[in-house]
Amino acid sequence: MKKTVFIYTFGCQMNVHDTEKMFGILKKGDYCKTDNPKKADLIIFNTCSIRQKAEQKFYSELGRIKSYKKNRPDLKIAVAGCIAQQEGKRIFKKAPYVDFVFGPQNIYKLRDFISSSNGPVAVSDNPDLALIDLPVQRETGVKAWVTIMYGCNNFCSYCVVPYTRGSEKSRPSEHIYAEVSEIAEKGYKEITLLGQNVNSYQSDVNFPGLLKKLNRVGGIERIRFVTSHPKDLSLDLADAIAELPKVCEHIHLPLQSGSDNVLKLMNRVYSYDIYRNKVVLLREKVPGITITSDIIAGFPGETEEDHIRTIEAMKEMEFDGIFAFKFSSRPRTAAARIEGHLPENIKSERLAEILSLQDEITLRKNLLFENTRQEILIEGISDTDKGRLAGRTRTNKIVTIPEKDIIKGSIIKVEIKKARKHSLEGMPLK
Ligand code: SAH
Ligand code: SF4
Ligand code: F3S
């Protein structure tokens, strides 16, 4: 009989996709997925270290499953992902019942770790990472993640990613093209290209060149990508979004702060002016483009005036949506060592102000969609209303419709009847 594996996934799309790769590798071995960790023969924690909260969540889950092993000594427990990379063998000190530890660059050896009995710790750099094509077991049949590059070279002063994911490595464009073609043959309609900073993708082609190449894959209707670093968002990329029919009119462009002083401390290498000019250019070249962003509240040394700059920037930029976080001090990062860490209550107040302002802006932006016609890709039953189907516009807005008998993966035209904060309500056009 096949053995079973359960994977806890924390963190970003990169990790969600790494979990799909782990399932892909294990399927080729003798494991299949289970939804019940209590019944699993192997439990993997695919962890995230981006903020302290993510780390705490992992350790509390890890603590909870300790007792499983008492009843089932054969159970294997593994820790993967960004905390695995950061902590290495220190994980065993905190949780001696863990069997093995492996970082994001060593996923390809997963089956070897399982068969090895001496509790391996695999956190070494893998220079060939971008050349290894791993099997992927994907979740739905409509949208697929595709890695285009690994790692990050930017060293934003608050961020652990360059330490946990290593240096940037771009996959050859031919490998990506082949994977996307295979995905298209399986019937997927949309791909999202993944990288911490997709704009610095570089193999035989650059990022706009890659988009041009992938735009030719038949069967794929929509191409998205995350994340773009503002510092190297180029004119060519704006042109590619404008001209390539499959590339969707949405960009996630993290601003982080509206204050030049803070941006400098963050090592973001752009000023607010530079950021604003890029947004103006994008909106000029790609009419109707939606822009989402990330903001950090309460970076060390952030004054009330700096915070107001962020608020002003948000009012001026009018993002379609943001992810906002309180600054969290992370091991090894430069920001952990700079002066002027702010008390929790100030960070919370600033975050609350940022979120409530954005709520107003998001609703206002969504209202502009009322009575317009949009094309949506049906993804399945709505998460929030089981009586409706949900899909997304090219601009990445969620639209729900009352119909239930339209098949997943269809692209249909709808009229938007009502705008809400988190979604739009539409009616299919006959
Ligand atoms: N590579 C992407 C995303 C990185 S992580 C990029 O450059 O945008 C996603 C977001 O988490 C970041 O944009 C940032 O807003 C936030 N983040 C990262 N480290 C953080 C920290 N130490 N404290 C709070 N937020 C953080
Ligand atoms: Fe982190 Fe900056 Fe790299 Fe994004 S670009 S992953 S925020 S170091
Ligand atoms: Fe992603 Fe978290 Fe690692 S956001 S890159 S899983 S630290």
Short mmCIF file of C-alpha atoms and ligand atoms in Angstrom, two decimals:
data_model
loop_
_atom_site.label_atom_id
_atom_site.label_comp_id
_atom_site.label_asym_id
_atom_site.label_seq_id
_atom_site.Cartn_x
_atom_site.Cartn_y
_atom_site.Cartn_z
CA MET A 1 0.00 0.00 0.00
CA LYS A 2 1.15 3.55 -0.69
CA LYS A 3 2.29 5.64 2.24
CA THR A 4 0.70 9.01 2.92
CA VAL A 5 2.12 12.50 3.31
CA PHE A 6 0.67 15.67 4.81
CA ILE A 7 2.31 19.05 4.15
CA TYR A 8 1.69 22.19 6.24
CA THR A 9 2.37 25.20 4.02
CA PHE A 10 3.14 28.66 5.39
CA GLY A 11 4.23 31.81 3.54
CA CYS A 12 4.22 33.12 0.01
CA GLN A 13 3.27 31.70 -3.41
CA MET A 14 6.82 30.48 -3.73
CA ASN A 15 6.24 28.14 -0.81
CA VAL A 16 2.80 27.09 -2.01
CA HIS A 17 4.44 26.15 -5.28
CA ASP A 18 7.36 24.38 -3.54
CA THR A 19 4.75 22.26 -1.78
CA GLU A 20 3.35 21.30 -5.19
CA LYS A 21 6.87 20.29 -6.18
CA MET A 22 7.28 18.16 -3.04
CA PHE A 23 4.00 16.39 -3.82
CA GLY A 24 5.24 15.90 -7.39
CA ILE A 25 8.49 14.31 -6.20
CA LEU A 26 6.76 12.10 -3.62
CA LYS A 27 4.14 10.93 -6.09
CA LYS A 28 6.98 9.50 -8.17
CA GLY A 29 8.04 7.64 -5.04
CA ASP A 30 5.56 5.70 -3.03
CA TYR A 31 3.62 8.47 -1.29
CA CYS A 32 0.18 9.94 -1.88
CA LYS A 33 -1.48 12.97 -0.30
CA THR A 34 -3.69 12.83 2.77
CA ASP A 35 -5.82 15.62 4.25
CA ASN A 36 -5.45 14.22 7.74
CA PRO A 37 -2.08 14.78 9.48
CA LYS A 38 -3.05 12.25 12.16
CA LYS A 39 -3.05 9.48 9.56
CA ALA A 40 0.09 10.55 7.67
CA ASP A 41 3.30 8.50 7.51
CA LEU A 42 5.25 11.64 6.69
CA ILE A 43 4.53 15.20 7.82
CA ILE A 44 6.44 18.09 6.24
CA PHE A 45 6.35 21.67 7.48
CA ASN A 46 7.06 24.04 4.61
CA THR A 47 7.88 27.09 6.69
CA CYS A 48 8.07 30.88 6.30
CA SER A 49 10.35 33.26 8.15
CA ILE A 50 9.29 36.60 6.70
CA ARG A 51 7.86 37.94 10.00
CA GLN A 52 8.03 36.74 13.59
CA LYS A 53 4.36 35.81 13.52
CA ALA A 54 4.90 33.31 10.70
CA GLU A 55 7.71 31.73 12.67
CA GLN A 56 5.60 31.49 15.85
CA LYS A 57 2.75 29.89 13.93
CA PHE A 58 5.08 27.17 12.71
CA TYR A 59 6.58 26.41 16.13
CA SER A 60 3.17 26.14 17.72
CA GLU A 61 1.99 23.69 15.02
CA LEU A 62 5.22 21.74 15.37
CA GLY A 63 4.64 21.48 19.12
CA ARG A 64 1.11 20.22 18.57
CA ILE A 65 2.15 17.20 16.55
CA LYS A 66 4.83 16.03 18.98
CA SER A 67 2.36 13.67 20.60
CA TYR A 68 1.57 11.96 17.26
CA LYS A 69 4.95 10.36 17.37
CA LYS A 70 4.35 8.72 20.74
CA ASN A 71 1.53 6.66 19.30
CA ARG A 72 3.21 6.13 15.95
CA PRO A 73 7.00 5.80 16.20
CA ASP A 74 7.25 5.19 12.43
CA LEU A 75 5.96 8.66 11.62
CA LYS A 76 8.57 10.87 9.98
CA ILE A 77 8.56 14.63 10.54
CA ALA A 78 10.49 17.05 8.33
CA VAL A 79 11.02 20.78 8.36
CA ALA A 80 11.48 22.53 5.01
CA GLY A 81 11.26 26.07 3.67
CA CYS A 82 12.74 29.32 4.89
CA ILE A 83 12.98 28.57 8.63
CA ALA A 84 14.68 25.27 7.82
CA GLN A 85 17.26 27.18 5.79
CA GLN A 86 17.71 29.79 8.51
CA GLU A 87 17.94 27.43 11.49
CA GLY A 88 19.51 24.29 9.99
CA LYS A 89 20.41 21.79 12.71
CA ARG A 90 19.26 24.16 15.48
CA ILE A 91 15.77 22.84 14.68
CA PHE A 92 16.74 19.52 16.31
CA LYS A 93 17.63 21.36 19.53
CA LYS A 94 14.19 22.95 19.66
CA ALA A 95 12.36 19.82 18.51
CA PRO A 96 14.40 16.59 18.80
CA TYR A 97 11.50 14.61 17.34
CA VAL A 98 12.09 16.16 13.90
CA ASP A 99 13.68 13.62 11.52
CA PHE A 100 15.18 15.80 8.82
CA VAL A 101 15.59 19.41 7.74
CA PHE A 102 16.00 20.75 4.21
CA GLY A 103 16.04 24.22 2.66
CA PRO A 104 14.34 25.47 -0.53
CA GLN A 105 17.42 24.78 -2.65
CA ASN A 106 17.48 21.09 -1.70
CA ILE A 107 13.92 19.97 -2.39
CA TYR A 108 15.09 17.82 -5.28
CA LYS A 109 16.73 15.39 -2.85
CA LEU A 110 13.57 14.83 -0.80
CA ARG A 111 13.29 11.11 -1.52
CA ASP A 112 16.87 10.50 -0.41
CA PHE A 113 16.20 12.21 2.92
CA ILE A 114 13.25 9.93 3.61
CA SER A 115 15.24 6.78 3.08
CA SER A 116 18.23 8.02 5.05
CA SER A 117 18.18 7.12 8.73
CA ASN A 118 20.68 9.62 10.11
CA GLY A 119 18.53 12.78 10.20
CA PRO A 120 20.09 14.76 7.35
CA VAL A 121 20.26 18.55 7.34
CA ALA A 122 20.40 19.87 3.78
CA VAL A 123 20.83 23.63 3.67
CA SER A 124 23.73 24.00 1.26
CA ASP A 125 23.69 26.30 -1.75
CA ASN A 126 22.74 24.62 -4.99
CA PRO A 127 24.36 26.40 -7.94
CA ASP A 128 22.43 24.22 -10.41
CA LEU A 129 19.04 24.96 -8.88
CA ALA A 130 17.73 26.78 -11.96
CA LEU A 131 18.66 23.88 -14.24
CA ILE A 132 16.76 21.20 -12.34
CA ASP A 133 13.18 20.70 -13.55
CA LEU A 134 11.11 19.18 -10.76
CA PRO A 135 7.82 17.32 -11.25
CA VAL A 136 4.88 19.38 -9.99
CA GLN A 137 1.55 18.16 -8.66
CA ARG A 138 -0.75 21.14 -9.14
CA GLU A 139 -4.00 21.82 -7.31
CA THR A 140 -6.65 23.05 -9.73
CA GLY A 141 -7.00 22.72 -13.45
CA VAL A 142 -7.33 26.42 -14.28
CA LYS A 143 -4.41 28.41 -12.89
CA ALA A 144 -0.81 27.31 -12.50
CA TRP A 145 2.27 28.76 -10.80
CA VAL A 146 5.51 28.59 -12.76
CA THR A 147 8.89 29.42 -11.23
CA ILE A 148 11.02 31.59 -13.50
CA MET A 149 13.74 32.48 -11.02
CA TYR A 150 14.96 31.58 -7.57
CA GLY A 151 16.49 33.70 -4.82
CA CYS A 152 17.03 37.42 -4.43
CA ASN A 153 20.05 39.73 -4.59
CA ASN A 154 18.43 42.87 -3.29
CA PHE A 155 19.03 42.74 0.44
CA CYS A 156 16.27 45.11 1.44
CA SER A 157 17.40 45.84 4.99
CA TYR A 158 14.33 44.28 6.68
CA CYS A 159 14.13 41.08 4.65
CA VAL A 160 15.30 37.51 5.27
CA VAL A 161 14.66 36.23 1.75
CA PRO A 162 18.21 36.72 0.37
CA TYR A 163 19.45 34.61 3.32
CA THR A 164 16.78 31.92 3.10
CA ARG A 165 16.50 31.60 -0.68
CA GLY A 166 20.04 32.41 -1.73
CA SER A 167 21.23 34.43 -4.71
CA GLU A 168 19.21 35.03 -7.89
CA LYS A 169 19.20 32.24 -10.44
CA SER A 170 17.06 32.40 -13.58
CA ARG A 171 15.74 29.26 -15.25
CA PRO A 172 16.60 28.92 -18.95
CA SER A 173 13.71 30.29 -21.01
CA GLU A 174 13.49 27.01 -22.96
CA HIS A 175 12.76 25.09 -19.75
CA ILE A 176 10.05 27.57 -18.81
CA TYR A 177 8.57 27.45 -22.31
CA ALA A 178 8.46 23.65 -22.20
CA GLU A 179 6.78 23.64 -18.78
CA VAL A 180 4.18 26.19 -19.85
CA SER A 181 3.44 24.21 -23.03
CA GLU A 182 2.90 21.08 -20.95
CA ILE A 183 0.60 22.99 -18.58
CA ALA A 184 -1.38 24.30 -21.57
CA GLU A 185 -1.81 20.77 -22.91
CA LYS A 186 -3.32 19.75 -19.59
CA GLY A 187 -5.95 22.45 -20.06
CA TYR A 188 -4.73 25.20 -17.74
CA LYS A 189 -5.76 28.65 -18.93
CA GLU A 190 -3.71 30.97 -16.75
CA ILE A 191 -0.11 31.02 -15.55
CA THR A 192 1.52 33.14 -12.88
CA LEU A 193 5.27 33.51 -13.24
CA LEU A 194 7.05 33.45 -9.90
CA GLY A 195 10.18 35.17 -8.69
CA GLN A 196 11.09 37.52 -5.82
CA ASN A 197 12.02 40.12 -8.40
CA VAL A 198 10.85 39.02 -11.84
CA ASN A 199 12.13 42.21 -13.48
CA SER A 200 15.69 41.04 -13.01
CA TYR A 201 15.04 37.72 -14.79
CA GLN A 202 17.92 37.16 -17.20
CA SER A 203 18.79 34.12 -19.29
CA ASP A 204 19.09 34.18 -23.08
CA VAL A 205 16.23 36.70 -22.90
CA ASN A 206 15.25 39.33 -20.31
CA PHE A 207 11.85 39.47 -18.59
CA PRO A 208 9.92 41.32 -21.34
CA GLY A 209 11.55 38.90 -23.81
CA LEU A 210 10.33 35.94 -21.75
CA LEU A 211 6.79 37.35 -21.72
CA LYS A 212 6.93 37.70 -25.49
CA LYS A 213 8.01 34.10 -25.83
CA LEU A 214 5.35 32.72 -23.46
CA ASN A 215 2.66 34.80 -25.13
CA ARG A 216 2.99 32.37 -28.06
CA VAL A 217 1.98 29.24 -26.10
CA GLY A 218 -1.39 28.14 -27.48
CA GLY A 219 -4.13 27.34 -24.95
CA ILE A 220 -2.80 29.74 -22.30
CA GLU A 221 -5.12 32.74 -22.23
CA ARG A 222 -3.69 34.79 -19.39
CA ILE A 223 -0.19 35.50 -18.09
CA ARG A 224 0.46 37.08 -14.70
CA PHE A 225 3.66 37.58 -12.70
CA VAL A 226 4.83 38.39 -9.16
CA THR A 227 6.74 40.27 -7.81
CA SER A 228 8.13 43.34 -9.57
CA HIS A 229 10.72 45.44 -7.81
CA PRO A 230 10.13 49.12 -8.70
CA LYS A 231 13.85 49.84 -9.10
CA ASP A 232 14.12 47.91 -12.36
CA LEU A 233 10.67 48.14 -13.82
CA SER A 234 11.52 49.16 -17.37
CA LEU A 235 9.87 50.91 -20.27
CA ASP A 236 10.13 47.59 -22.11
CA LEU A 237 8.06 45.85 -19.45
CA ALA A 238 5.35 48.54 -19.63
CA ASP A 239 5.33 48.07 -23.42
CA ALA A 240 5.13 44.29 -23.06
CA ILE A 241 2.09 44.55 -20.75
CA ALA A 242 0.49 47.00 -23.18
CA GLU A 243 1.19 45.03 -26.34
CA LEU A 244 1.09 41.33 -25.49
CA PRO A 245 -2.54 40.21 -25.56
CA LYS A 246 -2.18 37.49 -22.91
CA VAL A 247 -0.29 39.54 -20.34
CA CYS A 248 -2.89 40.80 -17.86
CA GLU A 249 -3.36 44.43 -16.91
CA HIS A 250 -2.33 44.15 -13.29
CA ILE A 251 0.95 44.66 -11.49
CA HIS A 252 1.97 44.11 -7.89
CA LEU A 253 4.52 46.83 -7.20
CA PRO A 254 5.54 47.03 -3.54
CA LEU A 255 6.14 50.63 -2.41
CA GLN A 256 6.95 49.77 1.27
CA SER A 257 7.07 53.44 2.34
CA GLY A 258 6.27 56.88 0.97
CA SER A 259 9.20 58.50 2.77
CA ASP A 260 12.55 58.83 1.02
CA ASN A 261 14.36 58.65 4.36
CA VAL A 262 12.76 55.33 5.17
CA LEU A 263 13.19 53.98 1.64
CA LYS A 264 16.87 54.73 1.97
CA LEU A 265 17.11 52.93 5.31
CA MET A 266 15.27 50.03 3.71
CA ASN A 267 17.84 49.90 0.90
CA ARG A 268 15.07 49.95 -1.68
CA VAL A 269 17.21 52.02 -4.10
CA TYR A 270 14.37 54.23 -5.37
CA SER A 271 12.80 57.44 -4.13
CA TYR A 272 9.08 58.02 -3.95
CA ASP A 273 9.42 60.29 -7.02
CA ILE A 274 10.97 57.51 -9.06
CA TYR A 275 8.20 55.16 -7.94
CA ARG A 276 5.50 57.69 -8.80
CA ASN A 277 6.95 58.27 -12.26
CA LYS A 278 6.89 54.54 -12.98
CA VAL A 279 3.26 54.34 -11.94
CA VAL A 280 2.40 57.32 -14.15
CA LEU A 281 4.16 55.61 -17.06
CA LEU A 282 2.35 52.32 -16.47
CA ARG A 283 -1.04 54.03 -16.29
CA GLU A 284 -0.27 55.97 -19.45
CA LYS A 285 0.86 52.94 -21.44
CA VAL A 286 -1.69 50.47 -20.09
CA PRO A 287 -5.05 52.20 -19.63
CA GLY A 288 -7.10 50.56 -16.87
CA ILE A 289 -4.13 48.73 -15.33
CA THR A 290 -4.68 47.88 -11.65
CA ILE A 291 -1.83 48.33 -9.23
CA THR A 292 -1.46 46.64 -5.86
CA SER A 293 1.30 47.16 -3.34
CA ASP A 294 2.93 46.24 -0.02
CA ILE A 295 3.49 48.68 2.83
CA ILE A 296 5.52 48.24 6.03
CA ALA A 297 4.30 50.19 9.07
CA GLY A 298 6.72 51.34 11.75
CA PHE A 299 10.12 50.66 10.23
CA PRO A 300 12.92 51.47 12.74
CA GLY A 301 13.46 55.23 12.88
CA GLU A 302 10.19 56.00 11.05
CA THR A 303 8.96 59.37 12.36
CA GLU A 304 5.39 60.59 12.44
CA GLU A 305 6.31 62.72 9.43
CA ASP A 306 7.62 59.67 7.53
CA HIS A 307 4.38 57.86 8.30
CA ILE A 308 2.35 60.82 6.98
CA ARG A 309 4.39 60.65 3.78
CA THR A 310 3.24 57.04 3.37
CA ILE A 311 -0.37 58.05 3.96
CA GLU A 312 -0.04 60.87 1.41
CA ALA A 313 1.59 58.52 -1.09
CA MET A 314 -1.27 56.05 -0.72
CA LYS A 315 -3.79 58.83 -1.35
CA GLU A 316 -1.91 59.90 -4.43
CA MET A 317 -1.26 56.41 -5.83
CA GLU A 318 -4.74 55.05 -5.13
CA PHE A 319 -3.72 51.40 -5.16
CA ASP A 320 -6.39 48.84 -5.95
CA GLY A 321 -5.33 46.89 -2.89
CA ILE A 322 -2.38 46.46 -0.53
CA PHE A 323 -0.83 44.00 1.85
CA ALA A 324 0.37 45.94 4.90
CA PHE A 325 2.45 44.62 7.78
CA LYS A 326 3.97 45.87 10.99
CA PHE A 327 7.75 45.87 10.79
CA SER A 328 9.13 42.69 12.29
CA SER A 329 12.77 42.38 13.26
CA ARG A 330 14.39 39.39 11.53
CA PRO A 331 17.63 37.52 12.21
CA ARG A 332 20.76 38.55 10.24
CA THR A 333 19.03 41.50 8.55
CA ALA A 334 20.55 45.00 8.67
CA ALA A 335 17.32 46.54 9.97
CA ALA A 336 17.49 44.37 13.08
CA ARG A 337 20.66 46.22 14.02
CA ILE A 338 19.67 49.83 13.30
CA GLU A 339 18.56 52.24 16.01
CA GLY A 340 15.10 53.47 16.76
CA HIS A 341 12.91 50.36 16.86
CA LEU A 342 9.38 51.53 17.57
CA PRO A 343 7.10 50.27 20.32
CA GLU A 344 4.39 47.80 19.32
CA ASN A 345 1.54 50.26 20.00
CA ILE A 346 2.90 52.86 17.57
CA LYS A 347 3.38 50.23 14.87
CA SER A 348 -0.17 48.99 15.46
CA GLU A 349 -1.66 52.49 15.31
CA ARG A 350 0.13 53.28 12.06
CA LEU A 351 -0.86 49.96 10.54
CA ALA A 352 -4.52 50.49 11.50
CA GLU A 353 -4.49 53.92 9.88
CA ILE A 354 -2.94 52.50 6.70
CA LEU A 355 -5.46 49.68 6.50
CA SER A 356 -8.52 51.82 7.08
CA LEU A 357 -7.42 54.37 4.48
CA GLN A 358 -6.84 51.57 1.99
CA ASP A 359 -10.28 50.08 2.70
CA GLU A 360 -11.85 53.36 1.58
CA ILE A 361 -9.65 53.55 -1.52
CA THR A 362 -10.26 49.92 -2.48
CA LEU A 363 -14.02 50.35 -2.29
CA ARG A 364 -13.86 53.60 -4.26
CA LYS A 365 -11.76 51.90 -6.96
CA ASN A 366 -14.11 48.92 -7.08
CA LEU A 367 -17.14 51.20 -7.47
CA LEU A 368 -15.64 52.41 -10.76
CA PHE A 369 -16.27 48.90 -12.09
CA GLU A 370 -20.05 49.09 -11.56
CA ASN A 371 -21.96 48.94 -14.85
CA THR A 372 -18.85 48.06 -16.84
CA ARG A 373 -18.42 44.92 -18.91
CA GLN A 374 -15.57 42.60 -17.95
CA GLU A 375 -14.11 39.34 -19.12
CA ILE A 376 -13.70 36.81 -16.32
CA LEU A 377 -12.02 33.42 -16.08
CA ILE A 378 -14.21 31.07 -14.04
CA GLU A 379 -12.19 29.46 -11.22
CA GLY A 380 -14.96 27.51 -9.44
CA ILE A 381 -17.36 27.86 -6.52
CA SER A 382 -16.96 31.13 -4.62
CA ASP A 383 -15.10 30.79 -1.29
CA THR A 384 -17.48 33.17 0.46
CA ASP A 385 -20.81 32.18 -1.11
CA LYS A 386 -21.20 28.53 -2.04
CA GLY A 387 -24.25 29.41 -4.13
CA ARG A 388 -22.19 31.42 -6.62
CA LEU A 389 -19.29 30.90 -8.99
CA ALA A 390 -16.19 33.07 -8.80
CA GLY A 391 -13.74 34.24 -11.40
CA ARG A 392 -11.29 37.05 -11.93
CA THR A 393 -11.06 39.96 -14.31
CA ARG A 394 -7.83 40.42 -16.23
CA THR A 395 -7.15 43.19 -13.71
CA ASN A 396 -7.31 40.56 -10.93
CA LYS A 397 -10.60 41.63 -9.33
CA ILE A 398 -12.70 38.78 -7.97
CA VAL A 399 -16.18 38.63 -9.53
CA THR A 400 -18.95 36.32 -8.34
CA ILE A 401 -21.94 35.35 -10.48
CA PRO A 402 -25.24 33.65 -9.58
CA GLU A 403 -24.89 30.87 -12.20
CA LYS A 404 -23.64 27.43 -11.18
CA ASP A 405 -23.51 25.51 -14.43
CA ILE A 406 -20.64 27.25 -16.22
CA ILE A 407 -17.57 25.04 -16.31
CA LYS A 408 -14.33 25.93 -14.59
CA GLY A 409 -11.84 27.45 -17.00
CA SER A 410 -14.45 29.19 -19.19
CA ILE A 411 -13.82 32.78 -20.11
CA ILE A 412 -17.10 34.72 -20.14
CA LYS A 413 -18.31 38.30 -20.40
CA VAL A 414 -20.15 39.76 -17.44
CA GLU A 415 -21.71 43.05 -16.46
CA ILE A 416 -20.69 44.26 -13.00
CA LYS A 417 -23.80 45.01 -10.95
CA LYS A 418 -22.40 45.75 -7.53
CA ALA A 419 -19.01 46.55 -6.04
CA ARG A 420 -17.91 45.43 -2.59
CA LYS A 421 -14.64 45.86 -0.75
CA HIS A 422 -13.28 42.41 -1.54
CA SER A 423 -15.18 41.45 -4.66
CA LEU A 424 -17.57 42.48 -7.40
CA GLU A 425 -20.94 40.96 -8.23
CA GLY A 426 -21.56 40.30 -11.89
CA MET A 427 -24.20 38.97 -14.25
CA PRO A 428 -23.21 36.93 -17.30
CA LEU A 429 -24.04 38.56 -20.63
CA LYS A 430 -25.95 36.25 -22.92
N1 SAH B 1 10.11 39.96 -3.25
C1 SAH B 1 8.93 40.60 -2.96
C2 SAH B 1 8.19 40.14 -1.73
C3 SAH B 1 8.91 39.85 -0.50
S1 SAH B 1 8.08 39.44 0.95
C4 SAH B 1 9.20 42.07 -2.97
O1 SAH B 1 10.30 42.53 -3.01
O2 SAH B 1 8.25 42.81 -2.92
C5 SAH B 1 6.52 40.23 0.84
C6 SAH B 1 6.38 41.46 1.66
O3 SAH B 1 6.58 41.21 3.04
C7 SAH B 1 7.35 42.56 1.35
O4 SAH B 1 7.00 43.29 0.22
C8 SAH B 1 7.30 43.41 2.60
O5 SAH B 1 6.29 44.39 2.52
C9 SAH B 1 6.93 42.41 3.67
N2 SAH B 1 8.05 42.15 4.58
C10 SAH B 1 9.22 41.55 4.29
N3 SAH B 1 10.02 41.51 5.38
C11 SAH B 1 9.34 42.10 6.38
C12 SAH B 1 9.63 42.38 7.77
N4 SAH B 1 10.79 42.07 8.31
N5 SAH B 1 8.67 43.00 8.51
C13 SAH B 1 7.48 43.34 7.95
N6 SAH B 1 7.17 43.11 6.67
C14 SAH B 1 8.07 42.50 5.89
FE1 SF4 B 2 13.05 40.75 0.21
FE2 SF4 B 2 13.66 42.96 -1.07
FE3 SF4 B 2 14.27 40.61 -2.13
FE4 SF4 B 2 11.74 41.36 -2.01
S1 SF4 B 2 13.35 42.37 -3.21
S2 SF4 B 2 12.55 39.38 -1.47
S3 SF4 B 2 11.66 42.51 -0.10
S4 SF4 B 2 15.14 41.48 -0.27
FE1 F3S B 3 8.23 33.22 1.06
FE2 F3S B 3 8.23 33.38 3.64
FE3 F3S B 3 10.29 32.39 2.45
S1 F3S B 3 7.41 34.86 2.28
S2 F3S B 3 10.36 33.38 0.47
S3 F3S B 3 8.23 31.54 2.46
S4 F3S B 3 10.34 33.72 4.18
#
